[in-house]
Amino acid sequence: MMGPRPVLVLSQNTKRESGRKVQTGNITAAKTIADIIRTCLGPRAMMKMLLDPMGGIVMTNDGNAILREIQVQHPAAKSMIEISRTQDEEVGDGTTSVIILAGEMLSVAEHFLEQQMHPTVIIWAYRKALDDMISILKKIGTPVDVNNKEMMLKIIKSAINTKAINRWSDLACSIALDAVKTVEFEENGRKEIDIKKYAKVEKIPGGFSEDSCVLRGIMVNKDVTHPRMRRLIKNPRIVLLDCSLEYKKGESQTDIEITREEDFARILQMEEEYIQQMCEDLIRVKPDLVITEKGVSDLAQHYLMRANITAIRRVRKTDNNRIARACGARIVSRTDELREEDVGTGARLFEVKKIGDEYFAFITDCKDPKACTIILRGASKEILAEVERNLQDAMQVCRNVLMDPQLVPGGGATEMAVAHALTERSKGMTGVEQWPYRAVAQALEVIPRTLIQNCGASTIRVLTSLRAKHTQEGSQTWGVNGETGALVDMKELGIWEPLAVKLQTYKTAVETAVLLLRIDDIVSGHKKKGDNQSKQSAAPEATQE
Amino acid sequence: MLGEAVTLQLGHYSGCVGAHWWGLQAAALRSPAEPAELRAAALLRFGRGPGGTESPAPRLVALELKGGVGALRPDEAGTEPPVSWDGAIADYRDRDCASRDTGSRRGDAAGDAKGNPGAAGPGAAPAGSQDAPSVRLWSDYLNVPLHPKSLYVIRQYLHDGDCGCLEAFGQGESLLQDPACVEELEDRLHFYVEECDYLQGFQVLCDLHNGFSGVGAKVTELLHDEYSRKGILTWGLTPALSAVGDPQKSFCRLMNTALGIAHLSRHSSLFCPLSLSGSLGLKPEPPVTFPYINYNASLNYHSSAILAAALDTLTAPYRLCSSQASMLHFADSLTFSGRKVVAAWAALPFPALSGSSLPDVLSAHQDLPWKLLSSWKEQKVSSCFAQSVVLRGMCQEKATSSCPGQPRSPLHSCESPGQVLQHHLHSQFPGAFSTCQVLQQPCHTQPPFPQFFSPLLSRRGFLLDRAQGFSSAGVQSMPVLAALQSCPGLHSLLSGLCRELRPRRWGGSCAAGLEQDDFQEALEELRTLAQCYETGCGAAGSEEEGDSD
C-alpha cells in the first residue's frame, strides 16, 4: 500500500504559522509595541527622539507620532500601530492609552490560553465586558456647560498637561479654544467643527513661543505678484477665483492657417483682448484684492496694477476655501459671472509682512470669521512640529467636548471605577467566562499603574490604597495625581476628559484584542529578496533574439 | 521657423542622459557625410574656441549636487581662453589629457574583460568605448565642452552618501525658494536667452525619482511665469530601478514621482516620463528590453544612452532645418484637451535588414516594432489620440519599392518614405492625429556611446542574416524609430500612481517640508489628469478622436 505522501498545497515560497504559536506571537508583538510607548503616558512622560532614515528628527511623546515613525515587520504589531492612528483620526487624543490598554488586554488573555481555554470563550467575555464598560462609563459621565470658558480651559489644560507645551499651557489652551470656537459652524441644527479644514496651523521658525496667536482671519505664505501693487489695504474688497488669468488654449486640436500678416497681428490682438476682457470683468466689481488658485499672466498683472488692484496667485485650494469662509467671499470660476455678492468684505485689513526671509500675506481682523490661521513661533522646526501636534490634540479635545458635552474624571479614576464595577458584576456570574471578564477589569488598572510608575511612586502601595478607596461609596472620582503619584480627588484637581475619547479608547482597545485573539494562522506570501534580484538583473541579457 | 532652445538638466540622471545626448549631437556634427538635416544651432551655441576656431557648446544649464560631477576635462573648461597664449597651452594639455584618459580607460576595460570574459563578448574590442567601470559620473563620458555658465553645483546637498542627500520633493522645492539659488539660476538663464535670436522654448530634463522633482516643479513654474509664451517641454527621467529596495525608500520615490508628474505637467507645455524601468510604482517590474541591445540596466551609463538616443530622435520635429513647427506648436499638436502627459516609444535600432525597403519592413511587422519608454505594464498599442513619429536613418533610395514591378501592397505604392510611414500609421491608428518626419541622418553611436549592440547588427545598424564576424569598428550608427503618443494607456499609469499613494498614511520623512494639503491637491490633480485619458465612456472618447482627425 502507498504510504501517506505529503501533499503540497501552498506554494513553496509562502510561509505559514499556525495554532498556539501564532497566538503567543501576536500577544508578544502587541506587548512589545505597548512597552515602547509605556513611558509616554501622563504628565511626567518621557520624550522620544526618533531619527528617520533620511536624517530627520522627530521629538515627541505623542503615541501616534512615535509609532508612525517606526518600521515593524510583524502583522500584529502593524495592526496595533494602525489602531493608534485610528484613535488619532477619530478623537485626536488617547493614542498612547489605547495602545497600552490593548497590549494589556492581550497579555491577560495569554494566561487563559495557556490553561487551554478556547479563544471564543475569552472573546465572548471580552465583548460582554465591553458592553458593560460602555454602560458604566455613560453612568459616570457628567454633563458640562460648554459656554463656561473657565471650565473649558480646565478641560483642555488637563489634556495639554501631559505634553511638551505645558510650560505655556495657558496660552495654548486659549489658542485651542479660540480656534475651535471660531470654526464652529451651525446651520439648520447641524453642528460642524472641521478643525482640519478651517483651522490651519502655520509654523514660522523664529521669535518666541509667546508670540503665537490665533488670527481673526487667514495668513498665506505668498507675496503680491507685482512689486508695485499695494501691500497694505484697509477694508479690502476681496475677489476669489479658481481660474487662471491667462490666455486659455482651446480644449480640442486646433489648426489655424494664416495667409496675411494682418491676420497674425489680429490673433495676437485677440489674445490680448481676451485677457483685457477678463480684467475688465474683475474691475467692474471694484475689488482691492484678487486671489486666484492658478496663474496670473504679465499682461493681466499690468491691467490689475493700473486699476490699483492687488493680486495674489497660486494659492492652495484649501487656503482659498479658508479665505472664503473668513471674509465671506465666494470662489468664482469664471470672471464674467462675477457679481457683487461674490465679493468678500468681511476683512478689515490686508497686509503683506516680511518675517525672516519670507513674505506672508495676512487677511485679518475679520468681522465674523468662520475659519482661522494659528501662527506658531518657536526656536526650531522640530519643536514647532511637536507643538503643532500638541495643539492639534488640544483642539480635538475641545471639539469633542463641544460636540458631546459629557466628561469623565481623568488620572486613572475612571479606569478604577469601571474596574471596580466590573469586578462586582463578575461576582454574580457563573461559568468559566467570569475569569476573562474579571481579567478585563484587571487590565484596566494598567492606566493608573503606568501613571504611578512614570512618576516614580510605589506602584503596589498606591494602587492598593486606590482600590480600597474605590470600594467606598461616592469616591469614584479619586485617581492618581500624575505629578506626585499621590491619591487625589479629580474633582478637586480639575482633571477631566471628554467621554467620547474614553469610549473610543475602550472600544478600540477591546476590539483590537478580540481581533488579534481570533487569529490562529498567518500565511505570508512574500517572496525571498534574493530570488527576485537575480531574476531582475538576468532579464535584459536573456531576451536576445 | 528658426529658433533656439535652452536646455536644463536637473539632477544626476538627467546629467547622464544629457551627456549622451550632447555626445550624439557632437558625433552628428563631426560626420560630414550626410546633409545636415537637424539644425545644430537649435540646441548648441558656437563660441570661439581656443585659437579662434568655432567650437559648439550646448546652450545648457545643469544643476547637480556636490559630488555628482567630476572634473571636466581641462580643454573643456571654457570657450574663452586668454587670447595671447592659445597655441602652446592648447597643445600641452591636449596631449597630456588624451594620453592619460585613454590609458586609464584601456586599463579598466582590460580589467573588465579579464574579470568577466563572457559578458564582454565580441563587441568589447574598441578600447575605451566599452563600459569601463571607471565611468561613474556623467562628466566621465561628456565629450563636448561646457560653457562656464552651464554647470551649477548645489552645495547644500550631497550626491552620494548616507545622509544629506536630496531625497524628498519638499527639499527640492525649498531649495528653489532660497533667493540666492533662484538668482543664480536666473542669471544663467538670462545669459543664454539673451543671445538667442528667436527663443522657441525650454527643454527641461528632470530626475523624477529624487528631490530634483521638486526642483523641477519650481523651475518650470519660474519658466512658466517668466517666459509664458515659450514652449516648455519637460522630460521626467527615472533610472532603471533595482528590483528590491528599502520599502521606505521606494515609497519616497513613488511620492517624488507622483508629485513631480503633477507639478511638472501643470507648468509645462508637454510632459513625458522617460524610463527604462518597467514600472514607476512600488512593485518593481523587469526593465524594458530591446532585441538587439544587451545592456546592463543597473548601469546609468547604459540606460541613459538608450534614452538619449530616443530623446535625440523624439525632439527632431522642432530641430529640423526644413520644419516650420516651433516647440510650442509641437506641444500643442500633442496635448490638446488637457492631455499634457505623453508617452514615448522607440525602436532602437529600427529592425530593418540591410538593403530592405521601408514598406517591406513595415509590412513584415504586425504592430510597430517599438517599445514603450514610459513605464507602464500594458504594452499593447490599441489606439491613441495624437502622435508624433520620427524615423531616421532609413536611406532615401531604399524607401520605395525595390522591385519595379507591381506594387505588392498599398504601402509599396507610396512615393516618399514620409508617405509610406504616414499611410502605415493611418492604418495602425485609425482616427488618430498623426504627424511624421523621416530623416536620412541616422543616430551616430560612436564612443562615448556604449557598444552594447548585438552581433547581429551591421556597422550601420542594420540587421544581418548571421552574426557578424568580429569587426573592429563596432556599430557606428543606427536607424531609429521613435514616437511621442498621447494614448489611453497613460490613464493606467497616472491612476496607478494615485491608487498606490492613496491608502498610504501621511507622514514620515518623505513628507519633509511638504504640507499635507499640497499633497492632497497634487493627488487630485493627477486624478483629473488621468481622467483626460479615459475612453471607457465610449461615446465621448470616440467623439474626441473623431474631432482630432
JSON list of N, CA and C in Angstrom, two decimals, chain B residues 499-538:
[
{"chain": "B", "resi": 499, "resn": "ARG", "atom": "N", "xyz": [-3.53, 55.38, -7.11]},
{"chain": "B", "resi": 499, "resn": "ARG", "atom": "CA", "xyz": [-4.04, 54.25, -6.34]},
{"chain": "B", "resi": 499, "resn": "ARG", "atom": "C", "xyz": [-3.02, 53.79, -5.31]},
{"chain": "B", "resi": 500, "resn": "GLU", "atom": "N", "xyz": [-1.77, 53.80, -5.71]},
{"chain": "B", "resi": 500, "resn": "GLU", "atom": "CA", "xyz": [-0.75, 53.32, -4.78]},
{"chain": "B", "resi": 500, "resn": "GLU", "atom": "C", "xyz": [-0.50, 54.30, -3.65]},
{"chain": "B", "resi": 501, "resn": "LEU", "atom": "N", "xyz": [-0.73, 55.57, -3.93]},
{"chain": "B", "resi": 501, "resn": "LEU", "atom": "CA", "xyz": [-0.44, 56.58, -2.90]},
{"chain": "B", "resi": 501, "resn": "LEU", "atom": "C", "xyz": [-1.58, 56.77, -1.93]},
{"chain": "B", "resi": 502, "resn": "ARG", "atom": "N", "xyz": [-2.80, 56.58, -2.39]},
{"chain": "B", "resi": 502, "resn": "ARG", "atom": "CA", "xyz": [-3.94, 56.99, -1.59]},
{"chain": "B", "resi": 502, "resn": "ARG", "atom": "C", "xyz": [-4.03, 56.30, -0.24]},
{"chain": "B", "resi": 503, "resn": "PRO", "atom": "N", "xyz": [-3.89, 54.96, -0.19]},
{"chain": "B", "resi": 503, "resn": "PRO", "atom": "CA", "xyz": [-4.10, 54.33, 1.12]},
{"chain": "B", "resi": 503, "resn": "PRO", "atom": "C", "xyz": [-2.94, 54.55, 2.08]},
{"chain": "B", "resi": 504, "resn": "ARG", "atom": "N", "xyz": [-1.85, 55.12, 1.59]},
{"chain": "B", "resi": 504, "resn": "ARG", "atom": "CA", "xyz": [-0.69, 55.31, 2.46]},
{"chain": "B", "resi": 504, "resn": "ARG", "atom": "C", "xyz": [-0.99, 56.34, 3.51]},
{"chain": "B", "resi": 505, "resn": "ARG", "atom": "N", "xyz": [-0.43, 56.13, 4.67]},
{"chain": "B", "resi": 505, "resn": "ARG", "atom": "CA", "xyz": [-0.65, 57.13, 5.68]},
{"chain": "B", "resi": 505, "resn": "ARG", "atom": "C", "xyz": [0.31, 58.29, 5.46]},
{"chain": "B", "resi": 506, "resn": "TRP", "atom": "N", "xyz": [-0.18, 59.42, 5.82]},
{"chain": "B", "resi": 506, "resn": "TRP", "atom": "CA", "xyz": [0.58, 60.63, 5.65]},
{"chain": "B", "resi": 506, "resn": "TRP", "atom": "C", "xyz": [1.65, 60.71, 6.72]},
{"chain": "B", "resi": 507, "resn": "GLY", "atom": "N", "xyz": [2.76, 61.27, 6.40]},
{"chain": "B", "resi": 507, "resn": "GLY", "atom": "CA", "xyz": [3.77, 61.48, 7.40]},
{"chain": "B", "resi": 507, "resn": "GLY", "atom": "C", "xyz": [5.06, 60.81, 7.02]},
{"chain": "B", "resi": 508, "resn": "GLY", "atom": "N", "xyz": [5.98, 60.79, 7.96]},
{"chain": "B", "resi": 508, "resn": "GLY", "atom": "CA", "xyz": [7.26, 60.18, 7.68]},
{"chain": "B", "resi": 508, "resn": "GLY", "atom": "C", "xyz": [8.17, 61.17, 6.98]},
{"chain": "B", "resi": 509, "resn": "SER", "atom": "N", "xyz": [9.33, 60.66, 6.68]},
{"chain": "B", "resi": 509, "resn": "SER", "atom": "CA", "xyz": [10.39, 61.55, 6.23]},
{"chain": "B", "resi": 509, "resn": "SER", "atom": "C", "xyz": [10.18, 62.03, 4.81]},
{"chain": "B", "resi": 510, "resn": "CYS", "atom": "N", "xyz": [9.45, 61.26, 4.00]},
{"chain": "B", "resi": 510, "resn": "CYS", "atom": "CA", "xyz": [9.28, 61.67, 2.61]},
{"chain": "B", "resi": 510, "resn": "CYS", "atom": "C", "xyz": [8.53, 62.99, 2.57]},
{"chain": "B", "resi": 511, "resn": "ALA", "atom": "N", "xyz": [7.80, 63.24, 3.63]},
{"chain": "B", "resi": 511, "resn": "ALA", "atom": "CA", "xyz": [6.96, 64.42, 3.63]},
{"chain": "B", "resi": 511, "resn": "ALA", "atom": "C", "xyz": [7.72, 65.66, 4.03]},
{"chain": "B", "resi": 512, "resn": "ALA", "atom": "N", "xyz": [9.02, 65.53, 4.25]},
{"chain": "B", "resi": 512, "resn": "ALA", "atom": "CA", "xyz": [9.81, 66.65, 4.75]},
{"chain": "B", "resi": 512, "resn": "ALA", "atom": "C", "xyz": [9.53, 67.91, 3.95]},
{"chain": "B", "resi": 513, "resn": "GLY", "atom": "N", "xyz": [9.12, 68.94, 4.66]},
{"chain": "B", "resi": 513, "resn": "GLY", "atom": "CA", "xyz": [8.93, 70.23, 4.02]},
{"chain": "B", "resi": 513, "resn": "GLY", "atom": "C", "xyz": [7.73, 70.29, 3.11]},
{"chain": "B", "resi": 514, "resn": "LEU", "atom": "N", "xyz": [6.82, 69.39, 3.26]},
{"chain": "B", "resi": 514, "resn": "LEU", "atom": "CA", "xyz": [5.66, 69.38, 2.37]},
{"chain": "B", "resi": 514, "resn": "LEU", "atom": "C", "xyz": [4.40, 69.42, 3.22]},
{"chain": "B", "resi": 515, "resn": "GLU", "atom": "N", "xyz": [3.43, 70.17, 2.79]},
{"chain": "B", "resi": 515, "resn": "GLU", "atom": "CA", "xyz": [2.19, 70.25, 3.56]},
{"chain": "B", "resi": 515, "resn": "GLU", "atom": "C", "xyz": [1.22, 69.20, 3.04]},
{"chain": "B", "resi": 516, "resn": "GLN", "atom": "N", "xyz": [0.44, 68.69, 3.96]},
{"chain": "B", "resi": 516, "resn": "GLN", "atom": "CA", "xyz": [-0.49, 67.64, 3.56]},
{"chain": "B", "resi": 516, "resn": "GLN", "atom": "C", "xyz": [-1.49, 68.15, 2.52]},
{"chain": "B", "resi": 517, "resn": "ASP", "atom": "N", "xyz": [-1.88, 69.42, 2.66]},
{"chain": "B", "resi": 517, "resn": "ASP", "atom": "CA", "xyz": [-2.82, 69.99, 1.70]},
{"chain": "B", "resi": 517, "resn": "ASP", "atom": "C", "xyz": [-2.25, 69.96, 0.30]},
{"chain": "B", "resi": 518, "resn": "ASP", "atom": "N", "xyz": [-0.96, 70.32, 0.19]},
{"chain": "B", "resi": 518, "resn": "ASP", "atom": "CA", "xyz": [-0.32, 70.33, -1.11]},
{"chain": "B", "resi": 518, "resn": "ASP", "atom": "C", "xyz": [-0.32, 68.94, -1.71]},
{"chain": "B", "resi": 519, "resn": "PHE", "atom": "N", "xyz": [-0.07, 67.98, -0.85]},
{"chain": "B", "resi": 519, "resn": "PHE", "atom": "CA", "xyz": [-0.02, 66.61, -1.31]},
{"chain": "B", "resi": 519, "resn": "PHE", "atom": "C", "xyz": [-1.39, 66.17, -1.84]},
{"chain": "B", "resi": 520, "resn": "GLN", "atom": "N", "xyz": [-2.43, 66.48, -1.05]},
{"chain": "B", "resi": 520, "resn": "GLN", "atom": "CA", "xyz": [-3.78, 66.10, -1.48]},
{"chain": "B", "resi": 520, "resn": "GLN", "atom": "C", "xyz": [-4.13, 66.78, -2.79]},
{"chain": "B", "resi": 521, "resn": "GLU", "atom": "N", "xyz": [-3.71, 68.03, -2.92]},
{"chain": "B", "resi": 521, "resn": "GLU", "atom": "CA", "xyz": [-4.03, 68.77, -4.12]},
{"chain": "B", "resi": 521, "resn": "GLU", "atom": "C", "xyz": [-3.34, 68.15, -5.34]},
{"chain": "B", "resi": 522, "resn": "ALA", "atom": "N", "xyz": [-2.08, 67.74, -5.13]},
{"chain": "B", "resi": 522, "resn": "ALA", "atom": "CA", "xyz": [-1.35, 67.12, -6.24]},
{"chain": "B", "resi": 522, "resn": "ALA", "atom": "C", "xyz": [-1.99, 65.81, -6.64]},
{"chain": "B", "resi": 523, "resn": "LEU", "atom": "N", "xyz": [-2.45, 65.05, -5.65]},
{"chain": "B", "resi": 523, "resn": "LEU", "atom": "CA", "xyz": [-3.12, 63.79, -5.95]},
{"chain": "B", "resi": 523, "resn": "LEU", "atom": "C", "xyz": [-4.38, 64.04, -6.76]},
{"chain": "B", "resi": 524, "resn": "GLU", "atom": "N", "xyz": [-5.10, 65.06, -6.34]},
{"chain": "B", "resi": 524, "resn": "GLU", "atom": "CA", "xyz": [-6.34, 65.40, -7.02]},
{"chain": "B", "resi": 524, "resn": "GLU", "atom": "C", "xyz": [-6.04, 65.77, -8.48]},
{"chain": "B", "resi": 525, "resn": "GLU", "atom": "N", "xyz": [-4.95, 66.49, -8.65]},
{"chain": "B", "resi": 525, "resn": "GLU", "atom": "CA", "xyz": [-4.56, 66.92, -9.98]},
{"chain": "B", "resi": 525, "resn": "GLU", "atom": "C", "xyz": [-4.21, 65.72, -10.86]},
{"chain": "B", "resi": 526, "resn": "LEU", "atom": "N", "xyz": [-3.49, 64.78, -10.26]},
{"chain": "B", "resi": 526, "resn": "LEU", "atom": "CA", "xyz": [-3.14, 63.58, -11.00]},
{"chain": "B", "resi": 526, "resn": "LEU", "atom": "C", "xyz": [-4.39, 62.84, -11.44]},
{"chain": "B", "resi": 527, "resn": "ARG", "atom": "N", "xyz": [-5.36, 62.81, -10.53]},
{"chain": "B", "resi": 527, "resn": "ARG", "atom": "CA", "xyz": [-6.60, 62.09, -10.83]},
{"chain": "B", "resi": 527, "resn": "ARG", "atom": "C", "xyz": [-7.34, 62.77, -12.00]},
{"chain": "B", "resi": 528, "resn": "THR", "atom": "N", "xyz": [-7.36, 64.10, -11.96]},
{"chain": "B", "resi": 528, "resn": "THR", "atom": "CA", "xyz": [-8.01, 64.83, -13.05]},
{"chain": "B", "resi": 528, "resn": "THR", "atom": "C", "xyz": [-7.29, 64.56, -14.36]},
{"chain": "B", "resi": 529, "resn": "LEU", "atom": "N", "xyz": [-5.97, 64.56, -14.27]},
{"chain": "B", "resi": 529, "resn": "LEU", "atom": "CA", "xyz": [-5.16, 64.31, -15.45]},
{"chain": "B", "resi": 529, "resn": "LEU", "atom": "C", "xyz": [-5.46, 62.92, -16.01]},
{"chain": "B", "resi": 530, "resn": "ALA", "atom": "N", "xyz": [-5.57, 61.96, -15.10]},
{"chain": "B", "resi": 530, "resn": "ALA", "atom": "CA", "xyz": [-5.83, 60.59, -15.53]},
{"chain": "B", "resi": 530, "resn": "ALA", "atom": "C", "xyz": [-7.17, 60.50, -16.25]},
{"chain": "B", "resi": 531, "resn": "GLN", "atom": "N", "xyz": [-8.14, 61.28, -15.75]},
{"chain": "B", "resi": 531, "resn": "GLN", "atom": "CA", "xyz": [-9.47, 61.23, -16.36]},
{"chain": "B", "resi": 531, "resn": "GLN", "atom": "C", "xyz": [-9.46, 61.70, -17.80]},
{"chain": "B", "resi": 532, "resn": "CYS", "atom": "N", "xyz": [-8.52, 62.59, -18.13]},
{"chain": "B", "resi": 532, "resn": "CYS", "atom": "CA", "xyz": [-8.43, 63.07, -19.52]},
{"chain": "B", "resi": 532, "resn": "CYS", "atom": "C", "xyz": [-8.17, 61.93, -20.49]},
{"chain": "B", "resi": 533, "resn": "TYR", "atom": "N", "xyz": [-7.57, 60.85, -20.00]},
{"chain": "B", "resi": 533, "resn": "TYR", "atom": "CA", "xyz": [-7.18, 59.77, -20.90]},
{"chain": "B", "resi": 533, "resn": "TYR", "atom": "C", "xyz": [-8.18, 58.63, -20.88]},
{"chain": "B", "resi": 534, "resn": "GLU", "atom": "N", "xyz": [-9.29, 58.84, -20.18]},
{"chain": "B", "resi": 534, "resn": "GLU", "atom": "CA", "xyz": [-10.28, 57.78, -20.10]},
{"chain": "B", "resi": 534, "resn": "GLU", "atom": "C", "xyz": [-11.03, 57.65, -21.41]},
{"chain": "B", "resi": 535, "resn": "THR", "atom": "N", "xyz": [-11.22, 56.43, -21.85]},
{"chain": "B", "resi": 535, "resn": "THR", "atom": "CA", "xyz": [-12.04, 56.25, -23.04]},
{"chain": "B", "resi": 535, "resn": "THR", "atom": "C", "xyz": [-13.21, 55.34, -22.74]},
{"chain": "B", "resi": 536, "resn": "GLY", "atom": "N", "xyz": [-13.31, 54.93, -21.48]},
{"chain": "B", "resi": 536, "resn": "GLY", "atom": "CA", "xyz": [-14.34, 53.95, -21.09]},
{"chain": "B", "resi": 536, "resn": "GLY", "atom": "C", "xyz": [-15.74, 54.34, -21.49]},
{"chain": "B", "resi": 537, "resn": "CYS", "atom": "N", "xyz": [-16.07, 55.64, -21.31]},
{"chain": "B", "resi": 537, "resn": "CYS", "atom": "CA", "xyz": [-17.44, 56.04, -21.59]},
{"chain": "B", "resi": 537, "resn": "CYS", "atom": "C", "xyz": [-17.61, 56.27, -23.09]},
{"chain": "B", "resi": 538, "resn": "GLY", "atom": "N", "xyz": [-17.39, 55.25, -23.82]},
{"chain": "B", "resi": 538, "resn": "GLY", "atom": "CA", "xyz": [-17.48, 55.11, -25.28]},
{"chain": "B", "resi": 538, "resn": "GLY", "atom": "C", "xyz": [-17.70, 56.36, -26.09]}
]
